[in-house]
């Protein structure tokens, strides 16, 4: 889980996104079970050019990759204004149109993997998070 061996930044990033979805699902379920108001939501803002791959692209073996693929990368990217739209939508939309615990992309509910919709996986992540942090979440 913590990449004790063979760290890969790309895989770690993907796993962190799945963890966001799982944690959101479990948080929503716990809020619902206690009768607390509100929504737990996760989202994908889109691919936005950031410095997240700076170190990876600076390695000598990736220079060719950078020269060939990097220009194509920008064709498929959103700018920061476009990337903010789903966050704004979820913040400003009426509660009746949102589904708690769900994953959103491009201002609408999006499908996610079977793994990330499995509530047993969500409960396990919650429990492991409590163990790693040494705390018990009161929800």
Short mmCIF file of C-alpha atoms in Angstrom, two decimals:
data_model
loop_
_atom_site.label_atom_id
_atom_site.label_comp_id
_atom_site.label_asym_id
_atom_site.label_seq_id
_atom_site.Cartn_x
_atom_site.Cartn_y
_atom_site.Cartn_z
CA UNK A 1 0.00 0.00 0.00
CA UNK A 2 2.80 2.44 0.84
CA UNK A 3 5.21 1.30 -1.90
CA UNK A 4 7.77 -0.09 0.50
CA UNK A 5 9.54 -1.42 -2.62
CA UNK A 6 9.52 -0.36 -6.27
CA UNK A 7 7.90 3.05 -6.03
CA UNK A 8 6.26 4.21 -9.26
CA UNK A 9 4.89 7.77 -9.33
CA UNK A 10 2.30 6.97 -12.01
CA UNK A 11 0.88 3.99 -10.15
CA UNK A 12 0.95 5.91 -6.86
CA UNK A 13 -1.04 8.74 -8.46
CA UNK A 14 -3.66 6.31 -9.82
CA UNK A 15 -3.97 4.58 -6.47
CA UNK A 16 -4.41 7.92 -4.72
CA UNK A 17 -7.32 8.76 -7.04
CA UNK A 18 -8.98 5.39 -6.30
CA UNK A 19 -8.41 6.00 -2.57
CA UNK A 20 -10.18 9.39 -2.89
CA UNK A 21 -13.22 7.69 -4.41
CA UNK A 22 -13.26 4.88 -1.83
CA UNK A 23 -12.83 7.23 1.11
CA UNK A 24 -15.62 9.46 -0.22
CA UNK A 25 -17.99 6.50 -0.52
CA UNK A 26 -17.31 5.36 3.03
CA UNK A 27 -17.57 8.89 4.44
CA UNK A 28 -20.95 9.34 2.74
CA UNK A 29 -22.18 6.00 4.09
CA UNK A 30 -21.09 6.90 7.61
CA UNK A 31 -22.71 10.34 7.43
CA UNK A 32 -25.95 8.78 6.21
CA UNK A 33 -25.91 6.20 9.03
CA UNK A 34 -25.57 8.93 11.65
CA UNK A 35 -28.16 11.22 10.08
CA UNK A 36 -25.61 14.00 9.47
CA UNK A 37 -26.38 16.43 6.69
CA UNK A 38 -24.14 16.98 3.70
CA UNK A 39 -22.46 15.25 0.84
CA UNK A 40 -19.10 13.61 0.41
CA UNK A 41 -18.12 13.89 -3.26
CA UNK A 42 -15.04 13.08 -5.31
CA UNK A 43 -14.13 14.46 -8.69
CA UNK A 44 -11.72 14.42 -11.58
CA UNK A 45 -10.97 17.96 -12.78
CA UNK A 46 -9.46 16.72 -16.03
CA UNK A 47 -5.91 16.63 -17.24
CA UNK A 48 -4.37 19.99 -16.44
CA UNK A 49 -0.73 20.83 -17.19
CA UNK A 50 1.03 20.96 -13.84
CA UNK A 51 4.46 20.15 -12.50
CA UNK A 52 3.40 16.71 -11.22
CA UNK A 53 5.62 14.88 -13.73
CA UNK A 54 8.54 17.32 -13.58
CA UNK A 55 10.95 14.87 -11.94
CA UNK A 56 9.89 11.94 -14.06
CA UNK A 57 10.30 13.86 -17.32
CA UNK A 58 13.70 15.30 -16.37
CA UNK A 59 15.39 11.88 -16.33
CA UNK A 60 17.62 11.21 -19.32
CA UNK A 61 15.59 8.22 -20.54
CA UNK A 62 12.49 10.37 -20.77
CA UNK A 63 13.94 13.18 -22.89
CA UNK A 64 12.73 11.57 -26.13
CA UNK A 65 9.34 10.98 -24.52
CA UNK A 66 9.22 14.64 -23.52
CA UNK A 67 10.16 15.89 -26.97
CA UNK A 68 7.65 13.68 -28.80
CA UNK A 69 4.69 13.36 -26.43
CA UNK A 70 4.78 16.57 -24.43
CA UNK A 71 3.53 18.78 -27.29
CA UNK A 72 0.67 16.33 -27.94
CA UNK A 73 -0.16 16.36 -24.24
CA UNK A 74 -1.33 19.98 -24.42
CA UNK A 75 -3.88 19.19 -27.13
CA UNK A 76 -5.82 17.06 -24.62
CA UNK A 77 -5.35 19.26 -21.55
CA UNK A 78 -7.77 21.61 -19.90
CA UNK A 79 -6.65 25.00 -18.74
CA UNK A 80 -7.07 25.89 -15.06
CA UNK A 81 -10.43 27.64 -15.65
CA UNK A 82 -11.82 24.56 -17.41
CA UNK A 83 -10.38 22.29 -14.72
CA UNK A 84 -12.16 24.24 -11.99
CA UNK A 85 -15.63 23.82 -13.50
CA UNK A 86 -16.52 20.47 -11.88
CA UNK A 87 -15.40 21.74 -8.47
CA UNK A 88 -17.52 24.85 -8.94
CA UNK A 89 -20.47 22.79 -10.15
CA UNK A 90 -20.37 20.55 -7.07
CA UNK A 91 -20.02 23.55 -4.79
CA UNK A 92 -22.82 25.60 -6.31
CA UNK A 93 -25.35 23.01 -7.56
CA UNK A 94 -28.50 22.32 -5.56
CA UNK A 95 -28.41 19.26 -3.34
CA UNK A 96 -31.31 17.67 -5.21
CA UNK A 97 -29.15 17.25 -8.30
CA UNK A 98 -26.15 15.68 -6.55
CA UNK A 99 -25.62 12.11 -5.38
CA UNK A 100 -23.59 11.77 -2.20
CA UNK A 101 -20.65 9.39 -2.30
CA UNK A 102 -20.37 9.62 -6.06
CA UNK A 103 -17.55 10.48 -8.44
CA UNK A 104 -17.94 13.41 -10.82
CA UNK A 105 -16.19 14.42 -14.03
CA UNK A 106 -17.06 17.19 -16.50
CA UNK A 107 -19.87 18.44 -14.24
CA UNK A 108 -21.75 15.14 -14.17
CA UNK A 109 -21.72 11.85 -12.33
CA UNK A 110 -19.10 9.54 -13.82
CA UNK A 111 -18.58 5.81 -13.78
CA UNK A 112 -15.59 4.44 -11.92
CA UNK A 113 -14.01 1.02 -11.65
CA UNK A 114 -15.63 -1.95 -9.94
CA UNK A 115 -12.81 -1.84 -7.38
CA UNK A 116 -13.59 1.78 -6.48
CA UNK A 117 -17.32 1.15 -6.11
CA UNK A 118 -16.89 -1.87 -3.82
CA UNK A 119 -18.01 -0.86 -0.33
CA UNK A 120 -15.92 -3.57 1.31
CA UNK A 121 -12.83 -1.95 -0.23
CA UNK A 122 -14.04 1.42 1.08
CA UNK A 123 -14.46 0.04 4.62
CA UNK A 124 -11.02 -1.60 4.51
CA UNK A 125 -9.36 1.65 3.39
CA UNK A 126 -11.12 3.55 6.18
CA UNK A 127 -9.96 1.02 8.76
CA UNK A 128 -6.37 0.98 7.47
CA UNK A 129 -6.35 4.80 7.46
CA UNK A 130 -7.39 4.84 11.11
CA UNK A 131 -4.69 2.30 11.96
CA UNK A 132 -1.94 4.18 10.11
CA UNK A 133 -2.93 7.49 11.68
CA UNK A 134 -3.52 5.96 15.11
CA UNK A 135 -6.91 7.65 15.45
CA UNK A 136 -10.54 6.68 15.34
CA UNK A 137 -12.77 8.85 13.14
CA UNK A 138 -15.98 9.71 14.99
CA UNK A 139 -18.58 9.18 12.29
#
